[in-house]
Coordinates of C-alpha atoms in Angstrom, one line a residue:
Chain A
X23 CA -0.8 11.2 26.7
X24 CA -0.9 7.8 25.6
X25 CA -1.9 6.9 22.5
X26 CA -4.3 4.3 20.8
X27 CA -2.9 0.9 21.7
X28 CA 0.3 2.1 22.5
X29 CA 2.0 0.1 25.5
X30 CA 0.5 -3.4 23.7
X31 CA 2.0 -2.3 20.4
X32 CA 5.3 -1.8 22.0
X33 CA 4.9 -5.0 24.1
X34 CA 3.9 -7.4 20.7
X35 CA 6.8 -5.6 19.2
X36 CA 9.4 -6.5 21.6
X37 CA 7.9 -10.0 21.4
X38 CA 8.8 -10.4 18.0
X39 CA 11.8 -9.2 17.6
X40 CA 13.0 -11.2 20.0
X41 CA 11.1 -14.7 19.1
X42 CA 11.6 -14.0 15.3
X43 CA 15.3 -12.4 15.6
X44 CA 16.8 -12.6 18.7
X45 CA 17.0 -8.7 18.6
X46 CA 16.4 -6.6 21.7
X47 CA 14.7 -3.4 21.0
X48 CA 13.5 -0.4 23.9
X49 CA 11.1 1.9 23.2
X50 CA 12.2 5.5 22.6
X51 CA 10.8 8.7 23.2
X52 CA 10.0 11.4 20.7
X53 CA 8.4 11.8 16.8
X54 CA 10.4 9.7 14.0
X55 CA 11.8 11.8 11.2
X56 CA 13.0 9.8 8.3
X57 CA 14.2 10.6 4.6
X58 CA 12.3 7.9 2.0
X59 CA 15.3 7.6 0.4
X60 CA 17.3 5.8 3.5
X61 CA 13.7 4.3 4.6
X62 CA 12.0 0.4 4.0
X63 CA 8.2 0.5 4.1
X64 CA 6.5 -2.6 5.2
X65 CA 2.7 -2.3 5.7
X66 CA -0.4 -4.2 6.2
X67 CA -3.7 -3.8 6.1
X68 CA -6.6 -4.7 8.2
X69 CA -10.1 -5.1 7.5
X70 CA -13.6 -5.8 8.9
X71 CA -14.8 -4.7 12.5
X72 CA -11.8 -2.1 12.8
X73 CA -10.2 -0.6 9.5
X74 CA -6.8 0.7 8.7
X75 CA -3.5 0.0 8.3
X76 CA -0.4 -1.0 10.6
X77 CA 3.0 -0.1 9.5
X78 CA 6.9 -0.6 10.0
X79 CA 9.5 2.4 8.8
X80 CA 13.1 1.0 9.2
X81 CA 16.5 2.7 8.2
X82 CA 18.5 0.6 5.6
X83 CA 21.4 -0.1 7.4
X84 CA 18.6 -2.2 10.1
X85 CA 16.7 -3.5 7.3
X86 CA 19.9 -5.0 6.2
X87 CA 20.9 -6.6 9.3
X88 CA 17.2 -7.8 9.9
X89 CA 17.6 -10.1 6.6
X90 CA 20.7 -10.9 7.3
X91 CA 19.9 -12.6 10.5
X92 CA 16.7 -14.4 9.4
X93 CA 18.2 -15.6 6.6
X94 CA 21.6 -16.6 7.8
X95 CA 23.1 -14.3 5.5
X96 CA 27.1 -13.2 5.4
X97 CA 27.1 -9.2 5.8
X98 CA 26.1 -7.8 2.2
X99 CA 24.5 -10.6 1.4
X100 CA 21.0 -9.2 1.1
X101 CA 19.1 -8.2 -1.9
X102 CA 16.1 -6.7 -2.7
X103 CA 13.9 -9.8 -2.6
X104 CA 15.9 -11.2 0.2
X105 CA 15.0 -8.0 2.2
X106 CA 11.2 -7.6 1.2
X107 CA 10.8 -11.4 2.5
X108 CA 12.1 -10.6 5.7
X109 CA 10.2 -7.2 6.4
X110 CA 7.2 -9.2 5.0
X111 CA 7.5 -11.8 7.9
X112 CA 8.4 -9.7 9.6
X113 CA 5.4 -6.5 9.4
X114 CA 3.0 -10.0 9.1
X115 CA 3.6 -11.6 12.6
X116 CA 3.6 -7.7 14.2
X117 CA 0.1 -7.0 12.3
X118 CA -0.9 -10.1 13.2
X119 CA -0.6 -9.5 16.6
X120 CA -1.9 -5.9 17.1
X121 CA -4.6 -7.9 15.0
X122 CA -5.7 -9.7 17.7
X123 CA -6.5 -6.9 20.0
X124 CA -8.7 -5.1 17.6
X125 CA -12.3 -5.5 17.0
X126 CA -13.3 -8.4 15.8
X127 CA -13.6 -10.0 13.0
X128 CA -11.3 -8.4 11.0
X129 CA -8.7 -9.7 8.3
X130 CA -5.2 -9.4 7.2
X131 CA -3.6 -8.4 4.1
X132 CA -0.8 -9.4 2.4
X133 CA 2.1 -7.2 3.2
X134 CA 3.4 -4.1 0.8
X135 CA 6.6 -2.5 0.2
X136 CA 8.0 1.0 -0.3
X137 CA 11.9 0.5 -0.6
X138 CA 14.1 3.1 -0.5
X139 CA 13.7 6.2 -2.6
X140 CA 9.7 5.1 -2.9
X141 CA 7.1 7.0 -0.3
X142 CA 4.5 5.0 0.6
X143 CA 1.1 6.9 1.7
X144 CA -2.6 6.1 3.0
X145 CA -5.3 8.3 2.0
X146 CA -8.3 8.0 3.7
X147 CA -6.3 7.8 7.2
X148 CA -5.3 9.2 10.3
X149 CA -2.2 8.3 12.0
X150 CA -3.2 7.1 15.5
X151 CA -0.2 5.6 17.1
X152 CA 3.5 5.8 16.5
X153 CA 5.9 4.4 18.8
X154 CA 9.2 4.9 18.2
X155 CA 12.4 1.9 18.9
X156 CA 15.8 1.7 18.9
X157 CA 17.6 -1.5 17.9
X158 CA 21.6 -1.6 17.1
X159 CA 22.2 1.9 17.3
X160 CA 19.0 2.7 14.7
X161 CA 15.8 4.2 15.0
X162 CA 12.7 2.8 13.7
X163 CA 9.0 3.2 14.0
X164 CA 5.7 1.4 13.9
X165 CA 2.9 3.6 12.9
X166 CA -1.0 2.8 13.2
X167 CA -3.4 4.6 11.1
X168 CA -6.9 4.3 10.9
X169 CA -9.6 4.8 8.5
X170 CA -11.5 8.3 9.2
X171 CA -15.2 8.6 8.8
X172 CA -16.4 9.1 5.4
X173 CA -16.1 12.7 4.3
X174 CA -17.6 14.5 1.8
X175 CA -15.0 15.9 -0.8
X176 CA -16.4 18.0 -3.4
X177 CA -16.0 15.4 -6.2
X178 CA -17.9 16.5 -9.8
X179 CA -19.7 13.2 -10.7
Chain B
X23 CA -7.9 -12.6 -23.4
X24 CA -6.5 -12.5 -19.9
X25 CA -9.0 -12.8 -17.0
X26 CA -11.1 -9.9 -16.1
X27 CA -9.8 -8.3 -19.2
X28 CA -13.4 -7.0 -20.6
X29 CA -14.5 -6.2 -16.8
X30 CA -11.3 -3.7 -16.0
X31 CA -11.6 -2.4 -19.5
X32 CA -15.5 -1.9 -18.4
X33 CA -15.5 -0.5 -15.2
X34 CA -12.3 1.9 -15.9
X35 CA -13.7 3.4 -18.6
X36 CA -17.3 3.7 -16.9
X37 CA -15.8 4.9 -13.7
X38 CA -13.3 7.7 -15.4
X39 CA -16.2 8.6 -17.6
X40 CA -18.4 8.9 -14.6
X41 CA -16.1 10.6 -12.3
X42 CA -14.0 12.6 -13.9
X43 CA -15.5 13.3 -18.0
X44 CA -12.5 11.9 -19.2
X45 CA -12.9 9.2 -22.0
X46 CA -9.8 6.5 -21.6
X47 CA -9.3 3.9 -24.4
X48 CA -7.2 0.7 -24.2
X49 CA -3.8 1.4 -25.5
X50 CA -1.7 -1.6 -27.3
X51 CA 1.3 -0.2 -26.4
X52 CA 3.0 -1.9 -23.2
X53 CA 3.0 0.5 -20.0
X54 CA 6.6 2.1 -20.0
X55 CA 7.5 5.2 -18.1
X56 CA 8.5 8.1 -20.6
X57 CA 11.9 9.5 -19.6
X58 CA 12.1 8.2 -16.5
X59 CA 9.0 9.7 -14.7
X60 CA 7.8 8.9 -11.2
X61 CA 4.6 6.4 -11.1
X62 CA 2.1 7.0 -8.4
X63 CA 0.8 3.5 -7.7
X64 CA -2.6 2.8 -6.1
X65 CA -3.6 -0.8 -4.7
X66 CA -6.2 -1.9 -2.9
X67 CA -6.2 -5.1 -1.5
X68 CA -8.9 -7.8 -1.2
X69 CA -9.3 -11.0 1.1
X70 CA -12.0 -13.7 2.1
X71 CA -12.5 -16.0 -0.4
X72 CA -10.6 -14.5 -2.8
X73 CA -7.4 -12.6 -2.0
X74 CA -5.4 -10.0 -3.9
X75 CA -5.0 -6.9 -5.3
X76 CA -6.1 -4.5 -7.7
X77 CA -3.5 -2.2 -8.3
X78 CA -3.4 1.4 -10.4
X79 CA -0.1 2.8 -11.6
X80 CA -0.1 6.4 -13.6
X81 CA 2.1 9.2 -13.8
X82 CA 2.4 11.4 -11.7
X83 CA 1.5 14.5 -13.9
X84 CA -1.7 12.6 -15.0
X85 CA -2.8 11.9 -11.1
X86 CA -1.9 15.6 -10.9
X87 CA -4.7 16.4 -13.9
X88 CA -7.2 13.6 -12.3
X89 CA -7.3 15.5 -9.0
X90 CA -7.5 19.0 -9.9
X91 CA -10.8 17.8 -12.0
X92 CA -11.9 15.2 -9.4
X93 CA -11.6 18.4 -7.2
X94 CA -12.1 21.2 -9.2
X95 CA -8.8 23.3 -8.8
X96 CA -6.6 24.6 -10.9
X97 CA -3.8 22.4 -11.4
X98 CA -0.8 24.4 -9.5
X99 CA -3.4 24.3 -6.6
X100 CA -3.1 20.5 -6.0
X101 CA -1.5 19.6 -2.9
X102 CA 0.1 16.1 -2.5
X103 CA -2.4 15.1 -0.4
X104 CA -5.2 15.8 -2.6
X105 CA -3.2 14.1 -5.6
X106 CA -3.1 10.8 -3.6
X107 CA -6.6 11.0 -2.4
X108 CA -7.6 11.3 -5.8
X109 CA -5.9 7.9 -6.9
X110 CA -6.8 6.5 -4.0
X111 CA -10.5 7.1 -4.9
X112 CA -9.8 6.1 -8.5
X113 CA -7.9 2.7 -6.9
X114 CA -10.4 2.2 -4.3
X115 CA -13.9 2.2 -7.1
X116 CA -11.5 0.2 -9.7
X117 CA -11.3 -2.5 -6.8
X118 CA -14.7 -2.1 -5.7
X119 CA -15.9 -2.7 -9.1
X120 CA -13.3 -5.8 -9.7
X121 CA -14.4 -7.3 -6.2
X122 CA -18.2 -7.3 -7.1
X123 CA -17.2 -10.4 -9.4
X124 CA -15.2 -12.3 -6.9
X125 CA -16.7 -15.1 -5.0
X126 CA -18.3 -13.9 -1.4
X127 CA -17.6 -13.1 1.1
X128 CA -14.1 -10.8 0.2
X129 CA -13.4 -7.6 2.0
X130 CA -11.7 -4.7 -0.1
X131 CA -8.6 -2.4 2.2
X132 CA -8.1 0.7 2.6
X133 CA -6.3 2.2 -0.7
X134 CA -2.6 2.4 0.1
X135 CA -0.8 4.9 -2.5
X136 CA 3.3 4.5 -3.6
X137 CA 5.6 7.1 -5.0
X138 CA 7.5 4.4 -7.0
X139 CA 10.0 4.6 -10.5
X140 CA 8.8 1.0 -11.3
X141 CA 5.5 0.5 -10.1
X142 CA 4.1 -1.1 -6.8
X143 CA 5.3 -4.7 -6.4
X144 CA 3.6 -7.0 -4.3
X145 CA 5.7 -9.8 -3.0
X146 CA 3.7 -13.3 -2.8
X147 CA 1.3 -11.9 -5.6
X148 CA 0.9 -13.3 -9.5
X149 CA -0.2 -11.0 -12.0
X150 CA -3.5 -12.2 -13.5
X151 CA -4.2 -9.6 -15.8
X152 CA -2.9 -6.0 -16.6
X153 CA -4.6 -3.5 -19.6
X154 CA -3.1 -0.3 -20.1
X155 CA -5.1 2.8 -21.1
X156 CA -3.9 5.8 -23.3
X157 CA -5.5 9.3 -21.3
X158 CA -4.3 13.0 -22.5
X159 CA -0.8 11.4 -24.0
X160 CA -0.1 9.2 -20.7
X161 CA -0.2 5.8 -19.8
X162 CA -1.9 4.4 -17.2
X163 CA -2.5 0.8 -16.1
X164 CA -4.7 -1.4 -14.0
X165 CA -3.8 -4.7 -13.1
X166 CA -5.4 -7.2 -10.9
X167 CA -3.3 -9.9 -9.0
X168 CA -4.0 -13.0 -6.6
X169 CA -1.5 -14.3 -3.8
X170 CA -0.2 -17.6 -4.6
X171 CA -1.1 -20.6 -3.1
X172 CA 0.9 -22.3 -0.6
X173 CA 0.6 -25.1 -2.6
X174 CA 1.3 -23.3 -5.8
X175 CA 5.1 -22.6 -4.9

């Protein structure tokens, strides 16, 4: 079944890649498992009309090569800064276009991080789209979650 | 006095009172992690005409206590779902709060919540203002920062 958005995700994602990075990336089948400690985090969020939160899981080994290519980098030349700069551009020009397909008006936020060995989660959400990628012989994922209709916890006020 | 100080100090202590029973006082001490414990870091995000975020960072054994009161279970019976919906309520009525004195019109995100050793870090972002409040023994912090300017680099 096809999910929420899911061939334009894929196509805006393939556009980037290739405008922003020259990288060629082909949609794969099947769920991505990942361990947080050999996983990047990059999300943003959007809000107004449509509510939730678009976000990019890549293996280290890409993330690396990713900012190493952006940045014009020698191999091992990235750092932790280095590499949150890149993923930021990076998840920002993605969101930006799924962005543009969703109800309008709606805003973006700035992007956030989870780096390795950090788990990033989104209460509030359900996940509504995940396409899975392949690039250089790694796996990655972009995930779409949105914002569920308020429900009633039992919270003691 | 750093900006917003009096308001966070304000609307956390209203809103833990409120929600949760629990009186919070500022602590002097500078937030540090005791022996190395994990920090479950709340932020909500807020753009328009103002844009930043409001972020909460607390132990994870005191988000533990938070959601078994917030929803009355014992403690062992807190999932790890339930633990980050409870900070991300706690994260999500902190920025709420904080964005009611911001000019209009600013929209507040969805709250995103981070398993982190050091804290969220949001790249792009100065930190305006940070208090950090003594609960049960542990540390907990609110901090409020605003993306920098273009121009301001």
């Amino acid at each position: 079944m096809m999910q929420f958005l899911e061939s334009e995700i894929q196509q805006y994602n393939k556009l980037v890649w290739s405008t922003l990075l020259g990288f060629d990336i082909q949609p794969e089948p099947g769920t991505f498992d990942f361990s947080s400690e050999d996983t990047v985090t990059g999300s943003v969020q959007v809000t107004g009309k449509w509510n939730g939160v678009i976000t990019l899981y890549l293996p280290s080994l890409l993330v690396n090569k990713i900012t190493e290519t952006m940045f014009s980098l020698e191999s091992g030349g990235a750092n932790p800064e280095t590499k949150k700069d890149a993923i930021g551009e990076l998840i920002n020009m993605i969101g930006g276009n799924i962005k543009s397909i969703l109800p309008q008006p709606s805003v973006l936020s700035t992007p956030i991080f989870a780096m390795e060995g950090q788990s990033q989660q989104f209460p509030f959400t359900k996940k509504v789209t995940q396409c899975k990628f392949t690039c250089k012989d790694s796996s990655f994922a972009l995930s779409l979650y949105e914002q569920k209709p308020a429900e009633k916890k039992t919270v003691s006020a | 006095m750093q900006q917003f100080e009096n308001e966070i100090i304000h609307y956390t202590k209203d809103i833990w009172k409120s929600i949760l029973d629990l009186d919070v006082n500022k602590s002097e001490d500078a937030f540090s992690q005791l022996g190395g414990e994990s920090i479950l870091a709340g932020c909500v995000q807020i753009t328009g005409s103002w844009e930043g975020a409001v972020a909460l960072d607390c132990p994870v054994e005191l988000a533990k206590k938070v959601a078994s009161i917030m929803f009355q279970l014992k403690e062992e019976e807190t999932t790890t779902d339930l633990v980050e919906d409870g900070l991300g309520e706690l994260t999500n009525m902190t920025g709420g709060n904080i964005k009611s004195l911001l000019p209009e019109p600013c929209y507040l995100s969805l709250p995103a919540v981070t398993m982190t050793q050091h804290g969220l870090r949001i790249p792009g972002s100065e930190l305006i203002s940070t208090v950090t409040f003594k609960c049960w023994g542990y540390n907990f912090r609110v901090s409020v920062l605003k993306k920098i300017e273009k121009d301001d680099e």
